[in-house]
Coordinates of C-alpha atoms in Angstrom, one line a residue:
M117 CA 37.1 0.6 31.6
G118 CA 35.0 3.7 31.1
A119 CA 32.6 4.4 28.3
V120 CA 33.5 6.5 25.2
G121 CA 30.5 8.4 24.0
V122 CA 31.5 9.1 20.4
R123 CA 28.6 10.6 18.4
R124 CA 28.0 12.4 15.1
G125 CA 25.4 14.8 16.4
P126 CA 23.6 16.0 19.6
A127 CA 21.6 12.9 20.1
W128 CA 22.1 12.7 23.9
A129 CA 21.4 15.5 26.2
A130 CA 24.5 16.5 28.2
A131 CA 23.0 15.6 31.6
G132 CA 21.7 12.3 30.2
V133 CA 25.1 11.4 28.9
V134 CA 26.8 11.9 32.2
A135 CA 24.2 9.7 34.0
V136 CA 24.3 7.0 31.4
L137 CA 28.1 6.8 31.2
V138 CA 28.4 6.5 35.0
V139 CA 26.0 3.5 34.8
V140 CA 27.8 1.9 31.9
A141 CA 31.2 2.4 33.4
A142 CA 30.0 0.5 36.5
V143 CA 28.6 -2.3 34.3
L144 CA 31.7 -2.5 32.1
A145 CA 34.0 -2.7 35.2
G146 CA 32.3 -5.8 36.4
F147 CA 31.6 -7.4 33.0
P148 CA 32.6 -11.1 32.8
G149 CA 35.1 -11.9 30.0
G150 CA 35.7 -14.9 27.9
D151 CA 32.8 -16.0 25.8
G152 CA 30.4 -13.6 27.7
R153 CA 28.0 -16.3 28.6
G154 CA 28.3 -15.6 32.4
L155 CA 26.2 -12.5 32.2
R156 CA 23.6 -12.1 34.9
P157 CA 20.1 -11.8 33.6
A158 CA 18.2 -8.5 33.9
P159 CA 16.1 -8.5 37.1
G160 CA 12.3 -8.5 37.1
P161 CA 9.7 -10.4 35.1
P162 CA 9.7 -10.5 31.3
G163 CA 8.7 -7.2 29.8
A164 CA 9.4 -5.3 33.0
V165 CA 11.0 -1.9 32.8
V166 CA 14.5 -2.3 34.2
P167 CA 15.8 0.8 36.1
A168 CA 18.7 2.6 34.5
S169 CA 20.9 1.7 37.4
Q170 CA 20.6 -1.9 36.3
G171 CA 19.9 -2.1 32.6
A172 CA 20.3 -5.1 30.3
W173 CA 21.9 -6.3 27.2
V174 CA 19.8 -6.8 24.1
G175 CA 20.5 -7.9 20.5
A176 CA 20.6 -5.0 18.1
W177 CA 21.7 -6.8 14.9
S178 CA 22.0 -10.5 13.9
A179 CA 22.7 -12.7 11.0
A180 CA 22.4 -16.5 10.8
P181 CA 25.5 -18.3 9.6
T182 CA 24.8 -20.0 6.2
G183 CA 27.8 -22.2 5.9
A184 CA 31.5 -22.2 4.9
E185 CA 32.3 -19.6 2.4
P186 CA 33.4 -21.1 -1.0
G187 CA 37.0 -20.6 -1.9
T188 CA 38.2 -20.2 1.8
R189 CA 39.5 -23.7 2.5
D190 CA 42.5 -22.2 4.4
G191 CA 40.6 -19.2 5.7
L192 CA 41.5 -15.6 5.0
G193 CA 44.7 -15.3 7.1
G194 CA 46.7 -12.1 6.8
R195 CA 43.6 -10.0 5.9
S196 CA 41.5 -7.6 7.9
L197 CA 37.8 -8.2 7.3
R198 CA 35.5 -5.3 7.9
N199 CA 31.8 -6.0 8.2
A200 CA 29.2 -3.3 7.8
V201 CA 25.9 -3.7 9.7
Q202 CA 22.9 -1.5 10.6
V203 CA 21.8 -1.8 14.2
S204 CA 18.1 -1.6 15.1
A205 CA 18.5 -0.4 18.7
G206 CA 20.7 2.1 20.6
G207 CA 22.7 2.4 23.8
P208 CA 25.9 3.6 25.3
A209 CA 27.9 0.4 25.0
V210 CA 28.2 -2.6 22.6
R211 CA 29.6 -6.0 22.3
V212 CA 29.9 -8.3 19.3
E213 CA 29.5 -12.0 18.6
L214 CA 31.8 -14.0 16.4
S215 CA 31.2 -17.5 15.1
N216 CA 33.3 -20.4 13.8
R217 CA 30.2 -22.7 13.4
Y218 CA 31.3 -24.0 9.9
G219 CA 35.1 -23.9 10.4
S220 CA 37.1 -27.1 10.2
Q221 CA 39.8 -25.9 12.7
P222 CA 40.1 -23.2 15.4
V223 CA 40.4 -19.6 14.2
T224 CA 42.5 -17.1 16.1
F225 CA 41.9 -13.4 15.8
T226 CA 44.7 -11.3 17.2
R227 CA 42.9 -8.0 16.7
A228 CA 39.3 -6.9 16.4
S229 CA 37.5 -3.5 16.6
V230 CA 34.2 -1.8 16.3
G231 CA 33.4 1.8 15.1
L232 CA 30.8 4.0 13.6
A233 CA 30.7 4.1 9.8
V234 CA 30.8 7.2 7.6
G235 CA 28.3 6.6 4.7
A236 CA 28.4 3.2 2.9
G237 CA 32.1 2.8 2.6
P238 CA 34.8 1.4 4.9
E239 CA 35.6 4.8 6.5
A240 CA 34.9 5.3 10.2
V241 CA 33.9 8.4 12.2
A242 CA 37.1 9.9 13.6
G243 CA 37.8 8.7 17.1
S244 CA 35.1 6.0 17.1
V245 CA 37.1 2.9 16.2
L246 CA 37.7 1.0 19.5
P247 CA 39.6 -2.2 20.1
L248 CA 37.6 -5.2 21.2
A249 CA 38.8 -7.5 23.9
F250 CA 37.8 -11.1 24.9
G251 CA 38.2 -11.8 28.6
G252 CA 40.5 -8.8 28.8
R253 CA 42.8 -10.0 26.0
S254 CA 43.1 -8.7 22.4
A255 CA 43.4 -12.1 20.9
V256 CA 40.8 -14.9 21.0
T257 CA 40.7 -18.4 19.6
I258 CA 37.3 -19.8 18.6
P259 CA 37.1 -23.5 18.5
V260 CA 35.4 -25.5 15.7
G261 CA 31.7 -24.9 15.9
G262 CA 32.2 -22.3 18.6
V263 CA 30.9 -18.8 19.3
V264 CA 32.5 -16.0 21.4
L265 CA 31.1 -12.8 22.7
S266 CA 33.4 -9.8 23.2
D267 CA 33.9 -7.8 26.3
A268 CA 31.8 -4.6 26.4
V269 CA 33.1 -1.4 24.9
G270 CA 31.7 2.0 25.6
L271 CA 30.5 3.2 22.2
A272 CA 27.3 5.2 22.0
V273 CA 25.1 4.0 19.1
E274 CA 21.6 4.9 18.0
P275 CA 18.9 3.0 16.1
A276 CA 19.8 2.7 12.3
D277 CA 23.5 3.6 13.0
R278 CA 25.8 1.7 10.7
L279 CA 28.7 0.0 12.5
L280 CA 32.0 -1.4 11.2
V281 CA 33.2 -4.5 12.9
S282 CA 36.7 -5.6 11.9
V283 CA 38.7 -8.7 12.6
Y284 CA 42.2 -9.9 11.8
A285 CA 43.5 -13.5 11.7
P286 CA 47.2 -13.6 11.0
G287 CA 47.3 -17.2 9.9
P288 CA 45.3 -19.9 8.1
S289 CA 42.2 -21.0 9.9
G290 CA 40.1 -23.3 7.7
P291 CA 36.8 -22.3 6.0
V292 CA 35.2 -18.9 6.9
T293 CA 31.8 -19.0 8.5
Y294 CA 29.7 -16.6 6.6
H295 CA 26.3 -15.2 5.8
R296 CA 25.8 -15.4 2.1
H297 CA 23.5 -12.5 1.2
A298 CA 24.3 -9.5 3.3
R299 CA 22.8 -6.9 1.0
E300 CA 25.6 -4.7 2.4
V301 CA 29.0 -4.0 0.9
N302 CA 31.7 -5.4 3.2
F303 CA 35.4 -5.0 2.9
A304 CA 38.8 -6.7 3.2
A305 CA 42.4 -5.4 3.4
R306 CA 45.7 -7.1 3.3
G307 CA 47.5 -6.8 6.6
E308 CA 46.3 -5.7 10.0
H309 CA 44.1 -2.6 9.6
T310 CA 41.4 -3.2 12.2
R311 CA 42.0 0.3 13.8
D312 CA 42.1 2.2 10.6
E313 CA 39.6 5.1 10.3
A314 CA 40.3 6.2 6.8
G315 CA 39.5 2.8 5.3
V316 CA 41.8 3.3 2.3
A317 CA 43.5 -0.1 2.8
Y318 CA 40.1 -1.8 2.4
T319 CA 40.3 -2.2 -1.4
T320 CA 38.4 -5.6 -1.7
V321 CA 34.7 -5.7 -1.4
S322 CA 32.4 -8.6 -0.6
E323 CA 28.6 -9.3 -0.4
H324 CA 29.1 -11.6 2.6
W325 CA 29.2 -11.0 6.3
R326 CA 32.2 -13.0 7.6
Y327 CA 32.4 -14.5 11.1
L328 CA 30.1 -11.8 12.6
T329 CA 26.8 -13.1 13.8
G330 CA 25.6 -10.5 16.3
V331 CA 25.9 -7.1 17.8
Q332 CA 24.4 -6.3 21.2
V333 CA 23.8 -3.0 23.0
F334 CA 23.5 -2.2 26.7
S335 CA 20.2 -0.5 27.3
P336 CA 19.4 1.3 30.5
V337 CA 15.7 0.9 29.7
P338 CA 15.6 -2.3 27.5
R339 CA 12.8 -3.3 25.2
G340 CA 12.4 -6.9 24.3
A341 CA 13.8 -7.8 20.9
V342 CA 11.6 -9.0 18.0
V343 CA 13.3 -11.9 16.2
V344 CA 12.3 -12.8 12.6
L345 CA 12.9 -16.3 11.4
G346 CA 12.5 -16.5 7.7
D347 CA 13.7 -17.3 4.2
S348 CA 14.8 -15.1 1.3
L349 CA 11.9 -12.8 1.9
T350 CA 13.3 -11.9 5.3
D351 CA 16.9 -12.2 4.1
G352 CA 15.9 -9.4 1.7
I353 CA 17.6 -10.9 -1.4
T354 CA 16.1 -8.3 -3.8
A355 CA 16.4 -5.3 -1.5
T356 CA 18.6 -2.4 -2.7
P357 CA 22.1 -3.2 -1.3
G358 CA 23.3 -0.9 1.4
A359 CA 20.0 1.0 1.7
G360 CA 18.6 -0.7 4.8
H361 CA 15.5 -1.8 2.9
R362 CA 15.0 -5.3 4.1
W363 CA 11.5 -5.6 5.6
T364 CA 13.0 -6.0 9.1
D365 CA 14.8 -2.7 8.6
F366 CA 11.5 -1.0 7.8
L367 CA 9.9 -2.7 10.8
A368 CA 12.7 -1.5 13.1
A369 CA 12.0 2.0 11.9
R370 CA 8.3 1.6 12.6
L371 CA 9.0 0.3 16.1
A372 CA 11.1 3.3 16.9
G373 CA 14.1 1.7 18.5
R374 CA 12.7 -1.6 19.6
P375 CA 15.3 -4.2 18.5
V376 CA 14.5 -6.2 15.4
L377 CA 16.8 -9.2 14.6
N378 CA 16.9 -10.7 11.2
L379 CA 17.5 -14.4 11.0
G380 CA 16.5 -14.9 7.4
I381 CA 18.3 -17.4 5.2
S382 CA 17.6 -17.5 1.5
G383 CA 16.1 -20.8 0.4
N384 CA 15.4 -21.8 3.9
R385 CA 12.6 -24.3 4.5
L386 CA 10.5 -25.0 7.6
L387 CA 10.5 -28.9 7.5
R388 CA 13.7 -29.9 5.7
D389 CA 17.4 -29.2 5.9
S390 CA 19.0 -27.9 2.7
P391 CA 20.3 -30.5 0.3
P392 CA 24.1 -31.1 0.2
G393 CA 24.5 -29.1 -3.0
R394 CA 22.8 -26.1 -1.5
A395 CA 24.1 -26.1 2.1
F396 CA 23.9 -22.3 2.1
N397 CA 20.1 -22.6 2.4
G398 CA 20.6 -23.7 6.0
P399 CA 19.1 -26.2 8.3
S400 CA 15.3 -26.4 8.7
G401 CA 13.5 -23.7 10.5
L402 CA 12.5 -26.1 13.1
S403 CA 16.1 -26.8 14.0
R404 CA 17.1 -23.1 13.6
L405 CA 14.7 -22.2 16.4
H406 CA 17.2 -23.8 18.8
S407 CA 20.5 -23.0 17.1
D408 CA 19.7 -19.4 16.0
V409 CA 16.6 -17.9 17.7
L410 CA 16.5 -19.0 21.4
R411 CA 20.0 -17.8 22.1
Q412 CA 19.4 -14.2 21.1
E413 CA 20.0 -11.8 23.9
G414 CA 16.8 -10.0 25.1
A415 CA 14.5 -11.9 22.7
E416 CA 10.8 -11.5 23.5
V417 CA 8.8 -12.0 20.4
L418 CA 9.4 -14.4 17.4
I419 CA 7.9 -13.7 14.0
V420 CA 7.9 -16.8 11.8
Q421 CA 8.0 -16.2 8.0
L422 CA 8.5 -19.7 6.6
G423 CA 6.7 -22.3 4.5
I424 CA 6.8 -21.1 0.9
N425 CA 10.0 -22.9 0.1
D426 CA 8.5 -26.1 1.4
I427 CA 5.9 -25.8 -1.3
L428 CA 7.9 -24.6 -4.3
R429 CA 11.3 -26.4 -3.8
E430 CA 11.9 -30.0 -4.7
P431 CA 11.0 -32.3 -3.0
R432 CA 7.8 -30.3 -2.7
Q433 CA 5.5 -30.6 0.3
L434 CA 2.0 -30.8 -1.1
D435 CA 0.2 -31.6 2.2
A436 CA -0.8 -28.3 3.8
E437 CA -1.4 -30.1 7.0
R438 CA 2.2 -31.1 7.2
I439 CA 3.3 -27.5 6.9
T440 CA 0.8 -26.1 9.4
A441 CA 1.7 -29.0 11.8
G442 CA 5.4 -27.9 11.5
L443 CA 4.5 -24.3 12.2
D444 CA 2.4 -25.4 15.2
Q445 CA 5.4 -27.4 16.5
L446 CA 7.7 -24.5 16.1
A447 CA 5.3 -22.2 17.9
R448 CA 4.9 -24.5 20.8
E449 CA 8.7 -25.0 21.2
A450 CA 9.3 -21.2 20.9
R451 CA 6.7 -20.6 23.6
A452 CA 8.4 -23.1 25.8
G453 CA 11.5 -21.0 25.3
G454 CA 9.7 -18.0 26.7
L455 CA 8.8 -16.2 23.4
R456 CA 5.5 -14.8 22.2
V457 CA 5.1 -16.3 18.7
V458 CA 3.6 -14.4 15.7
G459 CA 3.1 -16.1 12.4
A460 CA 2.9 -14.7 8.8
T461 CA 0.7 -15.9 6.0
L462 CA 2.4 -17.1 2.8
M463 CA 2.7 -14.5 0.1
P464 CA 1.5 -15.0 -3.5
F465 CA 4.1 -16.3 -6.0
E466 CA 2.3 -16.8 -9.4
G467 CA 4.8 -15.6 -12.0
H468 CA 7.6 -17.6 -10.4
Y469 CA 8.9 -20.4 -12.5
A470 CA 7.8 -23.1 -10.0
W471 CA 4.2 -21.9 -9.6
T472 CA 1.3 -24.2 -10.5
P473 CA -2.4 -24.3 -9.6
E474 CA -1.7 -27.3 -7.4
L475 CA 1.0 -25.4 -5.4
E476 CA -1.3 -22.4 -5.2
A477 CA -4.0 -24.6 -3.6
V478 CA -1.5 -25.7 -0.9
R479 CA -0.5 -22.1 -0.2
L480 CA -4.2 -21.1 0.2
A481 CA -4.9 -24.0 2.5
V482 CA -2.0 -23.1 4.8
N483 CA -3.2 -19.5 4.9
E484 CA -6.7 -20.5 5.7
R485 CA -5.5 -22.6 8.6
L486 CA -3.4 -19.8 10.0
R487 CA -6.2 -17.3 9.8
S488 CA -8.5 -19.7 11.6
G489 CA -6.3 -19.3 14.7
G490 CA -4.9 -21.6 17.2
V491 CA -1.4 -21.9 15.8
F492 CA 0.2 -18.6 16.7
D493 CA -0.3 -15.9 19.4
G494 CA -0.8 -13.4 16.6
L495 CA -0.7 -13.1 12.8
V496 CA 0.7 -10.8 10.2
D497 CA -1.3 -11.2 7.0
L498 CA 1.5 -10.6 4.4
D499 CA -0.7 -12.3 1.8
A500 CA -3.4 -9.7 2.1
A501 CA -0.9 -6.8 2.3
L502 CA 1.0 -7.6 -0.9
R503 CA -1.4 -9.5 -3.2
D504 CA -2.9 -8.0 -6.3
P505 CA -6.7 -7.6 -5.6
A506 CA -7.4 -8.2 -9.3
R507 CA -5.4 -11.5 -9.3
P508 CA -4.8 -12.6 -5.7
S509 CA -2.4 -15.4 -6.7
R510 CA 0.1 -12.7 -7.8
L511 CA 1.9 -9.9 -6.0
L512 CA 0.7 -6.4 -6.8
P513 CA 2.9 -5.3 -9.7
V514 CA 4.5 -2.4 -7.7
F515 CA 5.6 -5.0 -5.1
D516 CA 7.0 -7.6 -7.6
S517 CA 10.8 -7.5 -8.2
G518 CA 10.2 -9.3 -11.5
D519 CA 10.4 -13.0 -10.5
G520 CA 6.9 -13.3 -9.1
L521 CA 8.1 -14.2 -5.6
H522 CA 10.5 -11.6 -4.2
P523 CA 9.4 -8.0 -3.3
T524 CA 10.7 -4.7 -4.4
D525 CA 11.9 -2.2 -1.8
A526 CA 8.3 -0.9 -1.8
G527 CA 7.1 -4.5 -1.2
Y528 CA 9.5 -4.9 1.8
E529 CA 8.1 -1.7 3.2
A530 CA 4.6 -3.0 2.8
M531 CA 5.5 -6.2 4.6
A532 CA 6.7 -4.1 7.6
G533 CA 3.5 -2.0 7.3
A534 CA 1.4 -5.1 7.7
V535 CA 2.6 -5.6 11.2
D536 CA 0.3 -4.2 13.8
P537 CA 2.7 -3.3 16.7
G538 CA 0.0 -4.4 19.1
V539 CA 0.3 -8.0 17.9
L540 CA 3.8 -8.0 19.3
E541 CA 2.7 -7.3 22.8
A542 CA 1.9 -9.9 25.4
G543 CA -1.7 -10.1 26.3
V544 CA -3.0 -9.2 22.9
P545 CA -5.2 -12.1 21.7
A546 CA -4.6 -13.8 18.3
P547 CA -7.1 -12.9 15.6
A548 CA -10.2 -15.2 15.6

């Protein structure tokens, strides 16, 4: 199968397009099917520049599944679901990952597609909507708890492009695996409309991403992905919907095309799984390292933004040493998985309903330990970047969304601005 270079503007020079498409056509022709796990790794040591004649796949967008969507006991059969996502890296070919992690029975999709979005709605760029195949077949069945990766399709994308990934299941399937807080408007249509460009059939909107957990791009000159494991601050729960204003979006813009993958789950804790009544807060960060982070294609660096919910949510962890020990364990296990690990200090939260002087003392003790070094390979001081100098236990007012904990869009941008790109590079020592 050849590559289809559909673009909105003159982003690729003509000679470059020809060379890249020849490479991609060769890659696509020999691409393994099925769940895609048979891919050969990119040659060379980690971080090495891979020649364009070889290239590699790398994650360009991700979302951690947060559970079974309420009200979908029998699935969403007979509907086309169109997910809108903003990728952080570009390349001449893509493939997508679908998950049935929280399903109670296998789900069968008979059609799926990917295309370039026009604006914030369900409309796609003319000629850009391409069918997805799985092992050469248009239909795929995902077992309970399973994940599948599509075959590659030649679609040229650039950093910050918005993609539309559509799937159609004709029959009942059990609960839908979803990501609760997308901060994107997503769509549904009755009937099979996965190849529609106009989008007029997509009359139902949703704040959830459904089934979709990843988008990868083929990069002739790949750059290692930065994966961010976090809670609602990374999930971007107060970011303007559809604006690409989560802090990972701002970070991707700063890094100019280096992939940044967001694995934030609102309410997530480092040490404890979510309680039964709040399953959508996800398993502990320690367990998510293995279920969500280490399987990301092309991952090179992990940023850990976790710990504040361990302090402020019941049952509260009031021993700062327990939190820092958990962060240390996570860092060691991530390094064993081949990642450079960068930590983040815990941001102020006075003004939040749960704040007390006792909890503030725990937060400060964790931050002091992280700043002293020895836990992470590098540190992002989010506390210093967002606190009010006149009252360091609070966010600067311009960064406070109103609840004392979650940032405004300006606050999310300041979080990204606190990242020194050098700290993401191997060989850069952690701060003393």
